[in-house]
C-alpha angles and dihedrals in degrees: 000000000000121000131203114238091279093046097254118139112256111271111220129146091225087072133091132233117286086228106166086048084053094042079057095053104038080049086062090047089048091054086045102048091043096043084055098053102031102101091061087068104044093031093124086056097041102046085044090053099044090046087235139119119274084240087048093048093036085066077080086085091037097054087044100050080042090063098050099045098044096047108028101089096046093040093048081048091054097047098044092108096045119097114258102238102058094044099054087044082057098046094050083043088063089034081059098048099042087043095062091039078060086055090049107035103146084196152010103262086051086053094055095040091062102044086051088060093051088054091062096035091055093040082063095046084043093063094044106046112060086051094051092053082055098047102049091045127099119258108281103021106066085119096061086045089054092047086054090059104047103047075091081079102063099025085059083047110047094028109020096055100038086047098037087051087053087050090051099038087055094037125019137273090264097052081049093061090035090066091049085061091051091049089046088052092056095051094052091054090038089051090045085053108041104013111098116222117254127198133253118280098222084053104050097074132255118278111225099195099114098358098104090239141114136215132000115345117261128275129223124091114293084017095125092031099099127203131245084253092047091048094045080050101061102102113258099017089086086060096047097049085055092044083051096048096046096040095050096037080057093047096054104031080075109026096056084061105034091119095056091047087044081049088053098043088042104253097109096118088053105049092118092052085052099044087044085065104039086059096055082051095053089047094049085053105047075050097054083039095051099054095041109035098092086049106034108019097142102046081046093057099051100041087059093058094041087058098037085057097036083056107045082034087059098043090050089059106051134353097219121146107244094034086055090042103047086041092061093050089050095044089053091052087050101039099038093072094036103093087045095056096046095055093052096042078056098043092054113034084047086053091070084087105030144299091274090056074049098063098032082057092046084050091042082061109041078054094051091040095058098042088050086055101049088046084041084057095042098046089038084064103039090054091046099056097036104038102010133247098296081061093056091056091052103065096041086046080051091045102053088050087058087046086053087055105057090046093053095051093045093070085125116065101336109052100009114166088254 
Protein backbone atom coordinates (compact mmCIF):
# COMPACT_ATOMS: atom_id res chain seq x y z
CA UNK A 1 0.00 0.00 0.00
CA UNK A 2 1.27 3.47 -0.63
CA UNK A 3 1.68 6.02 2.32
CA UNK A 4 1.78 9.36 2.34
CA UNK A 5 5.50 11.07 4.09
CA UNK A 6 4.06 10.54 7.86
CA UNK A 7 2.79 6.71 7.06
CA UNK A 8 -0.72 7.45 6.88
CA UNK A 9 -2.83 5.75 4.09
CA UNK A 10 -3.68 8.26 1.08
CA UNK A 11 -6.87 10.14 1.73
CA UNK A 12 -8.90 10.45 -1.42
CA UNK A 13 -12.50 10.45 -1.86
CA UNK A 14 -12.19 8.11 -4.79
CA UNK A 15 -11.30 5.42 -2.31
CA UNK A 16 -13.29 3.00 -0.52
CA UNK A 17 -13.54 2.13 3.30
CA UNK A 18 -10.73 0.26 4.77
CA UNK A 19 -13.27 -1.93 6.27
CA UNK A 20 -11.37 -5.14 7.54
CA UNK A 21 -8.85 -2.70 9.15
CA UNK A 22 -12.05 -1.13 10.78
CA UNK A 23 -13.67 -4.64 11.60
CA UNK A 24 -10.06 -4.95 13.53
CA UNK A 25 -10.46 -1.86 15.43
CA UNK A 26 -14.34 -1.80 16.40
CA UNK A 27 -13.39 -5.56 17.56
CA UNK A 28 -10.97 -3.86 20.07
CA UNK A 29 -13.76 -1.43 21.14
CA UNK A 30 -16.07 -4.31 21.50
CA UNK A 31 -13.25 -6.32 24.18
CA UNK A 32 -12.89 -3.20 25.78
CA UNK A 33 -16.61 -2.14 26.26
CA UNK A 34 -17.54 -5.77 27.42
CA UNK A 35 -14.82 -6.20 29.38
CA UNK A 36 -16.03 -2.94 31.11
CA UNK A 37 -19.39 -3.93 31.81
CA UNK A 38 -18.95 -8.03 32.39
CA UNK A 39 -19.00 -8.31 36.26
CA UNK A 40 -22.40 -6.89 36.41
CA UNK A 41 -23.53 -9.93 34.84
CA UNK A 42 -21.55 -12.81 36.80
CA UNK A 43 -21.48 -10.68 40.27
CA UNK A 44 -23.24 -13.60 42.36
CA UNK A 45 -20.30 -15.90 41.15
CA UNK A 46 -17.50 -13.39 41.58
CA UNK A 47 -18.25 -12.00 44.94
CA UNK A 48 -18.90 -16.01 46.08
CA UNK A 49 -15.36 -16.98 44.68
CA UNK A 50 -13.57 -14.37 45.94
CA UNK A 51 -15.49 -14.92 49.72
CA UNK A 52 -16.60 -10.91 49.46
CA UNK A 53 -20.02 -8.64 49.32
CA UNK A 54 -21.86 -7.99 45.63
CA UNK A 55 -21.19 -4.14 46.47
CA UNK A 56 -17.55 -5.22 47.38
CA UNK A 57 -17.14 -7.25 44.22
CA UNK A 58 -19.26 -4.65 42.05
CA UNK A 59 -15.99 -1.90 42.84
CA UNK A 60 -14.51 -4.28 39.66
CA UNK A 61 -16.36 -1.75 37.28
CA UNK A 62 -15.52 1.08 39.51
CA UNK A 63 -11.25 0.38 39.60
CA UNK A 64 -11.47 -0.17 35.81
CA UNK A 65 -13.52 3.08 34.76
CA UNK A 66 -11.02 4.65 37.35
CA UNK A 67 -7.99 3.64 35.05
CA UNK A 68 -9.07 4.79 32.42
CA UNK A 69 -10.28 8.14 33.73
CA UNK A 70 -7.26 8.98 35.92
CA UNK A 71 -4.56 8.09 33.30
CA UNK A 72 -6.04 8.67 29.89
CA UNK A 73 -5.15 12.33 29.36
CA UNK A 74 -1.31 12.01 30.56
CA UNK A 75 -0.82 8.58 28.77
CA UNK A 76 -2.37 9.86 25.42
CA UNK A 77 0.52 13.26 26.25
CA UNK A 78 3.39 10.82 26.57
CA UNK A 79 2.67 8.98 23.70
CA UNK A 80 1.93 11.87 21.38
CA UNK A 81 5.26 11.36 19.41
CA UNK A 82 4.97 7.24 19.07
CA UNK A 83 3.68 5.88 16.11
CA UNK A 84 0.19 4.78 16.40
CA UNK A 85 0.47 0.96 15.44
CA UNK A 86 2.64 -0.14 17.71
CA UNK A 87 1.05 1.63 20.52
CA UNK A 88 -2.37 0.35 20.15
CA UNK A 89 -0.70 -3.26 19.58
CA UNK A 90 0.86 -2.48 23.13
CA UNK A 91 -2.16 -1.27 24.78
CA UNK A 92 -4.25 -4.32 23.71
CA UNK A 93 -0.90 -6.37 24.73
CA UNK A 94 -1.45 -4.97 28.80
CA UNK A 95 -5.38 -5.15 28.28
CA UNK A 96 -4.44 -9.00 27.53
CA UNK A 97 -2.43 -9.54 30.26
CA UNK A 98 -4.56 -7.70 33.00
CA UNK A 99 -7.35 -9.21 31.59
CA UNK A 100 -6.07 -13.08 32.39
CA UNK A 101 -4.68 -11.95 35.93
CA UNK A 102 -8.48 -11.07 36.26
CA UNK A 103 -9.17 -14.87 35.30
CA UNK A 104 -6.91 -15.85 37.66
CA UNK A 105 -7.20 -13.56 40.33
CA UNK A 106 -6.40 -15.98 43.78
CA UNK A 107 -7.82 -13.29 45.50
CA UNK A 108 -9.73 -9.92 45.65
CA UNK A 109 -6.97 -7.37 45.97
CA UNK A 110 -5.36 -9.16 42.92
CA UNK A 111 -8.78 -8.66 41.18
CA UNK A 112 -8.81 -5.04 41.72
CA UNK A 113 -5.44 -4.62 41.04
CA UNK A 114 -5.90 -5.91 37.47
CA UNK A 115 -8.72 -4.35 36.49
CA UNK A 116 -7.23 -1.59 37.51
CA UNK A 117 -4.40 -2.34 34.84
CA UNK A 118 -6.96 -2.82 31.94
CA UNK A 119 -8.35 0.45 32.78
CA UNK A 120 -5.50 1.92 32.09
CA UNK A 121 -4.54 -0.30 29.35
CA UNK A 122 -8.14 0.48 27.35
CA UNK A 123 -8.07 4.35 28.31
CA UNK A 124 -4.89 4.30 26.19
CA UNK A 125 -6.48 2.28 23.29
CA UNK A 126 -9.44 4.58 23.84
CA UNK A 127 -7.59 7.51 22.98
CA UNK A 128 -5.95 5.96 20.05
CA UNK A 129 -8.37 4.35 18.36
CA UNK A 130 -11.18 6.78 17.21
CA UNK A 131 -8.47 8.85 15.84
CA UNK A 132 -6.95 6.07 14.02
CA UNK A 133 -10.53 5.10 12.18
CA UNK A 134 -10.37 8.71 11.15
CA UNK A 135 -7.00 8.76 10.05
CA UNK A 136 -6.85 5.72 7.79
CA UNK A 137 -10.22 6.72 6.11
CA UNK A 138 -10.63 8.43 2.99
CA UNK A 139 -11.47 12.20 3.03
CA UNK A 140 -15.13 12.56 3.76
CA UNK A 141 -15.78 10.08 4.98
CA UNK A 142 -13.82 9.98 8.34
CA UNK A 143 -17.30 9.73 9.97
CA UNK A 144 -18.34 6.38 8.27
CA UNK A 145 -14.82 5.16 9.18
CA UNK A 146 -15.56 6.19 13.25
CA UNK A 147 -19.11 4.41 13.24
CA UNK A 148 -17.33 1.50 12.05
CA UNK A 149 -15.44 1.53 14.80
CA UNK A 150 -17.59 1.89 17.27
CA UNK A 151 -20.22 -0.61 16.48
CA UNK A 152 -17.76 -2.44 18.66
CA UNK A 153 -19.91 -0.29 21.69
CA UNK A 154 -23.74 -1.84 21.33
CA UNK A 155 -22.97 -4.75 20.00
CA UNK A 156 -20.73 -5.33 23.38
CA UNK A 157 -23.95 -4.07 25.16
CA UNK A 158 -26.93 -5.82 23.82
CA UNK A 159 -24.63 -9.43 22.69
CA UNK A 160 -21.20 -9.51 24.75
CA UNK A 161 -22.79 -9.27 28.14
CA UNK A 162 -25.70 -11.35 27.60
CA UNK A 163 -23.39 -13.71 26.08
CA UNK A 164 -20.42 -13.15 28.46
CA UNK A 165 -23.10 -13.77 31.64
CA UNK A 166 -24.13 -17.39 29.76
CA UNK A 167 -20.40 -18.11 29.53
CA UNK A 168 -20.01 -17.40 33.09
CA UNK A 169 -23.26 -18.93 34.37
CA UNK A 170 -22.06 -22.49 32.45
CA UNK A 171 -19.01 -22.11 33.18
CA UNK A 172 -17.74 -19.94 35.80
CA UNK A 173 -16.67 -15.97 36.19
CA UNK A 174 -13.42 -16.77 35.67
CA UNK A 175 -13.98 -18.99 32.09
CA UNK A 176 -16.08 -15.75 31.12
CA UNK A 177 -13.21 -13.54 31.38
CA UNK A 178 -11.02 -16.20 30.11
CA UNK A 179 -12.74 -16.02 26.82
CA UNK A 180 -12.40 -12.21 26.75
CA UNK A 181 -8.26 -12.95 26.84
CA UNK A 182 -8.61 -15.54 23.75
CA UNK A 183 -10.60 -13.06 21.78
CA UNK A 184 -8.03 -10.34 22.73
CA UNK A 185 -5.38 -12.62 21.46
CA UNK A 186 -7.07 -12.89 18.03
CA UNK A 187 -7.43 -8.98 17.50
CA UNK A 188 -4.05 -8.31 18.16
CA UNK A 189 -3.03 -10.61 15.77
CA UNK A 190 -6.18 -9.49 13.31
CA UNK A 191 -5.01 -5.50 13.74
CA UNK A 192 -0.94 -6.61 13.11
CA UNK A 193 -2.15 -8.13 10.19
CA UNK A 194 -5.02 -5.55 8.49
CA UNK A 195 -4.55 -2.60 10.15
CA UNK A 196 -2.24 -0.07 7.95
CA UNK A 197 0.65 2.04 10.02
CA UNK A 198 0.02 5.67 10.62
CA UNK A 199 2.27 7.99 11.46
CA UNK A 200 3.02 9.93 14.90
CA UNK A 201 0.71 13.03 15.88
CA UNK A 202 3.44 15.32 17.11
CA UNK A 203 4.94 14.65 13.96
CA UNK A 204 2.19 15.32 11.47
CA UNK A 205 2.27 19.42 11.73
CA UNK A 206 -0.02 21.90 13.40
CA UNK A 207 -2.99 22.86 11.66
CA UNK A 208 -3.54 26.98 11.83
CA UNK A 209 -7.73 27.16 10.60
CA UNK A 210 -9.28 28.47 13.89
CA UNK A 211 -6.43 28.56 15.73
CA UNK A 212 -5.83 32.40 15.65
CA UNK A 213 -2.36 31.85 13.95
CA UNK A 214 -0.65 32.48 10.84
CA UNK A 215 1.61 30.89 9.02
CA UNK A 216 3.68 27.13 9.56
CA UNK A 217 3.46 25.79 12.76
CA UNK A 218 6.32 26.37 14.98
CA UNK A 219 9.46 24.39 15.22
CA UNK A 220 11.21 23.37 18.01
CA UNK A 221 10.60 19.86 19.91
CA UNK A 222 7.09 19.56 21.69
CA UNK A 223 6.14 22.56 19.38
CA UNK A 224 2.96 20.73 17.76
CA UNK A 225 2.26 18.64 21.09
CA UNK A 226 -0.59 20.87 22.60
CA UNK A 227 -1.40 21.07 25.53
CA UNK A 228 -4.91 19.99 27.43
CA UNK A 229 -5.52 24.03 27.66
CA UNK A 230 -4.61 24.50 23.96
CA UNK A 231 -6.93 21.59 22.92
CA UNK A 232 -10.06 22.82 25.37
CA UNK A 233 -9.25 26.14 23.53
CA UNK A 234 -9.91 25.22 20.10
CA UNK A 235 -13.28 26.78 19.48
CA UNK A 236 -16.20 24.17 19.61
CA UNK A 237 -14.14 21.00 21.64
CA UNK A 238 -15.15 22.78 25.23
CA UNK A 239 -19.06 22.25 24.08
CA UNK A 240 -18.70 18.89 23.04
CA UNK A 241 -16.89 17.63 26.25
CA UNK A 242 -19.82 19.01 28.09
CA UNK A 243 -22.14 17.62 25.68
CA UNK A 244 -20.19 14.41 26.39
CA UNK A 245 -20.31 14.74 30.43
CA UNK A 246 -24.12 15.65 30.67
CA UNK A 247 -25.32 13.12 27.87
CA UNK A 248 -23.48 10.16 29.33
CA UNK A 249 -24.14 11.17 33.40
CA UNK A 250 -27.90 11.00 32.11
CA UNK A 251 -27.32 7.60 30.28
CA UNK A 252 -26.14 6.04 32.86
CA UNK A 253 -27.96 7.66 35.82
CA UNK A 254 -30.61 5.60 34.48
CA UNK A 255 -29.13 2.69 32.65
CA UNK A 256 -26.82 1.25 35.98
CA UNK A 257 -29.95 0.89 37.56
CA UNK A 258 -32.68 -0.16 34.44
CA UNK A 259 -33.54 -3.69 36.28
CA UNK A 260 -34.69 -2.01 39.77
CA UNK A 261 -37.07 0.80 37.70
CA UNK A 262 -38.46 -2.58 35.21
CA UNK A 263 -39.00 -4.17 38.83
CA UNK A 264 -40.95 -1.16 39.75
CA UNK A 265 -42.90 -0.86 36.72
CA UNK A 266 -43.35 -4.78 36.74
CA UNK A 267 -41.30 -5.86 34.16
CA UNK A 268 -38.53 -7.52 36.39
CA UNK A 269 -38.97 -10.93 35.13
CA UNK A 270 -38.56 -9.47 31.46
CA UNK A 271 -35.29 -7.21 31.57
CA UNK A 272 -33.61 -9.31 29.10
CA UNK A 273 -36.49 -9.08 26.73
CA UNK A 274 -36.19 -5.15 27.26
CA UNK A 275 -32.50 -4.81 27.04
CA UNK A 276 -32.69 -7.13 24.07
CA UNK A 277 -34.53 -4.48 22.49
CA UNK A 278 -32.99 -1.74 23.50
CA UNK A 279 -29.85 -3.25 21.80
CA UNK A 280 -31.53 -3.76 18.28
CA UNK A 281 -32.41 -0.32 18.76
CA UNK A 282 -28.89 0.81 19.44
CA UNK A 283 -27.69 -1.23 16.32
CA UNK A 284 -30.31 0.17 14.05
CA UNK A 285 -28.97 3.60 15.23
CA UNK A 286 -24.85 3.31 14.95
CA UNK A 287 -26.30 1.97 11.17
CA UNK A 288 -28.50 5.11 10.36
CA UNK A 289 -25.63 6.96 11.90
CA UNK A 290 -23.08 5.36 9.89
CA UNK A 291 -24.43 6.09 6.50
CA UNK A 292 -25.54 9.76 7.34
CA UNK A 293 -22.92 11.34 9.85
CA UNK A 294 -20.46 13.06 7.07
CA UNK A 295 -23.59 14.43 5.57
CA UNK A 296 -25.93 15.10 8.46
CA UNK A 297 -23.87 15.30 11.65
CA UNK A 298 -25.76 18.08 13.27
CA UNK A 299 -29.50 17.00 12.71
CA UNK A 300 -28.11 13.62 13.89
CA UNK A 301 -26.92 14.91 16.85
CA UNK A 302 -29.76 16.50 17.94
CA UNK A 303 -32.14 14.10 17.07
CA UNK A 304 -30.19 11.57 19.46
CA UNK A 305 -30.53 13.61 22.23
CA UNK A 306 -34.32 14.58 21.37
CA UNK A 307 -35.03 11.07 21.51
CA UNK A 308 -32.77 10.22 24.28
CA UNK A 309 -34.98 13.11 26.45
CA UNK A 310 -38.49 12.34 24.86
CA UNK A 311 -37.67 8.56 26.17
CA UNK A 312 -36.19 8.94 30.17
CA UNK A 313 -38.80 12.02 30.26
CA UNK A 314 -41.68 9.35 29.42
CA UNK A 315 -40.53 6.52 31.85
CA UNK A 316 -40.34 8.83 34.48
CA UNK A 317 -43.83 9.58 34.02
CA UNK A 318 -45.56 6.43 34.04
CA UNK A 319 -44.50 2.96 34.07
CA UNK A 320 -46.80 1.81 31.98
CA UNK A 321 -45.90 -1.33 29.31
CA UNK A 322 -46.16 -0.05 26.19
CA UNK A 323 -44.97 3.23 27.17
CA UNK A 324 -41.70 1.29 28.68
CA UNK A 325 -41.60 -0.58 26.11
CA UNK A 326 -41.94 1.86 23.32
CA UNK A 327 -39.33 4.38 25.58
CA UNK A 328 -36.23 1.48 25.44
CA UNK A 329 -36.51 1.09 21.90
CA UNK A 330 -36.29 5.21 21.53
CA UNK A 331 -33.73 5.55 23.77
CA UNK A 332 -31.73 2.92 21.80
CA UNK A 333 -32.24 4.74 18.67
CA UNK A 334 -30.99 7.91 20.54
CA UNK A 335 -28.39 6.56 22.50
CA UNK A 336 -26.77 3.62 19.56
CA UNK A 337 -25.12 6.54 17.16
CA UNK A 338 -24.14 8.83 20.14
CA UNK A 339 -20.70 7.83 20.84
CA UNK A 340 -20.12 7.95 17.16
CA UNK A 341 -21.21 11.51 16.78
CA UNK A 342 -19.29 12.84 19.72
CA UNK A 343 -16.04 11.57 18.60
CA UNK A 344 -16.33 12.88 15.70
CA UNK A 345 -17.75 16.21 16.88
CA UNK A 346 -14.28 15.99 18.95
CA UNK A 347 -12.02 14.72 16.12
CA UNK A 348 -13.02 17.52 13.92
CA UNK A 349 -13.63 20.46 15.65
CA UNK A 350 -9.85 19.56 17.62
CA UNK A 351 -8.38 19.25 14.02
CA UNK A 352 -8.70 22.62 13.55
CA UNK A 353 -5.17 22.80 15.18
CA UNK A 354 -3.68 19.85 14.35
CA UNK A 355 -3.94 15.62 14.72
CA UNK A 356 -2.27 15.75 17.73
CA UNK A 357 -5.28 18.55 19.26
CA UNK A 358 -7.36 15.53 17.62
CA UNK A 359 -6.23 12.84 19.83
CA UNK A 360 -5.77 14.93 23.10
CA UNK A 361 -9.36 15.70 22.49
CA UNK A 362 -10.16 12.12 21.81
CA UNK A 363 -8.14 11.48 25.34
CA UNK A 364 -9.89 14.59 26.95
CA UNK A 365 -13.15 12.44 26.22
CA UNK A 366 -12.46 8.95 27.01
CA UNK A 367 -11.44 10.85 30.50
CA UNK A 368 -14.64 12.70 30.76
CA UNK A 369 -16.82 9.32 29.44
CA UNK A 370 -15.63 7.08 32.13
CA UNK A 371 -15.89 9.52 34.98
CA UNK A 372 -19.49 10.32 33.84
CA UNK A 373 -20.12 6.57 34.15
CA UNK A 374 -18.70 5.90 37.49
CA UNK A 375 -20.95 9.65 39.06
CA UNK A 376 -23.74 8.43 36.89
CA UNK A 377 -23.44 5.26 38.91
CA UNK A 378 -23.03 6.99 42.12
CA UNK A 379 -25.99 9.68 41.71
CA UNK A 380 -28.25 6.83 39.92
CA UNK A 381 -28.02 5.03 43.41
CA UNK A 382 -28.26 7.66 45.68
CA UNK A 383 -31.63 8.83 43.98
CA UNK A 384 -32.98 5.13 43.96
CA UNK A 385 -32.67 4.48 47.16
CA UNK A 386 -33.61 8.02 48.47
CA UNK A 387 -36.62 9.29 45.87
CA UNK A 388 -37.38 6.17 44.00
CA UNK A 389 -36.94 5.18 40.53
CA UNK A 390 -39.26 7.67 38.99
CA UNK A 391 -37.02 9.81 40.42
CA UNK A 392 -33.96 8.22 38.59
CA UNK A 393 -35.67 8.85 35.11
CA UNK A 394 -36.14 12.12 35.89
CA UNK A 395 -32.79 13.37 36.14
CA UNK A 396 -31.53 11.59 33.31
CA UNK A 397 -34.74 12.80 31.48
CA UNK A 398 -33.31 16.58 33.03
CA UNK A 399 -30.02 15.85 31.98
CA UNK A 400 -30.56 14.97 28.10
CA UNK A 401 -32.50 18.11 27.80
CA UNK A 402 -29.27 19.97 29.08
CA UNK A 403 -27.25 17.75 26.53
CA UNK A 404 -29.76 19.03 23.82
CA UNK A 405 -28.86 22.33 24.80
CA UNK A 406 -25.54 22.44 24.40
CA UNK A 407 -25.88 20.81 21.09
CA UNK A 408 -28.45 23.45 19.86
CA UNK A 409 -26.40 26.36 20.80
CA UNK A 410 -22.97 24.73 19.24
CA UNK A 411 -24.16 25.12 15.78
CA UNK A 412 -20.93 27.07 15.21
CA UNK A 413 -17.76 25.12 15.57
CA UNK A 414 -18.88 22.35 17.77
CA UNK A 415 -21.89 20.82 16.31
CA UNK A 416 -21.94 22.77 12.44
CA UNK A 417 -24.46 21.01 9.71
CA UNK A 418 -21.33 19.63 7.89
Amino acid sequence: MTTTASGAPPRTRESGLPRTALLALATAVFITSLTETLPAGVLPGMAASLDVGAGAAGQSVTVYAAGTALTAIPLAAATASVPRKPLLLAAMAVFLVANTLTAVAPGYAVLLAARFLAGVAAGLAWAILAGYARRIAPAGSEGRAIAVAMTGIPVALSLGVPAGTLIGEQAGWRAAFGAVSLATLAVIGWIAVSVPAVGRPAAEGTGTEGSGTEGPAAEGPGADRPTLRRTLAVPGVAAVMVAVAVFVLGHTVLYAYIAPYLRHAGLGPVTDAVLLAFGVACLLSIWCVGRLVDRRPRALMVTAAALFTLATAALAVTGSHPVVWTAAVLWGLGWGGAPTLLQTAAGRAAARHGTAAADTAQAVLVTLWNAAMALGGVIGGALLAHSGAGAVAATAAALGGAALLVVAGGQRHAFPRT
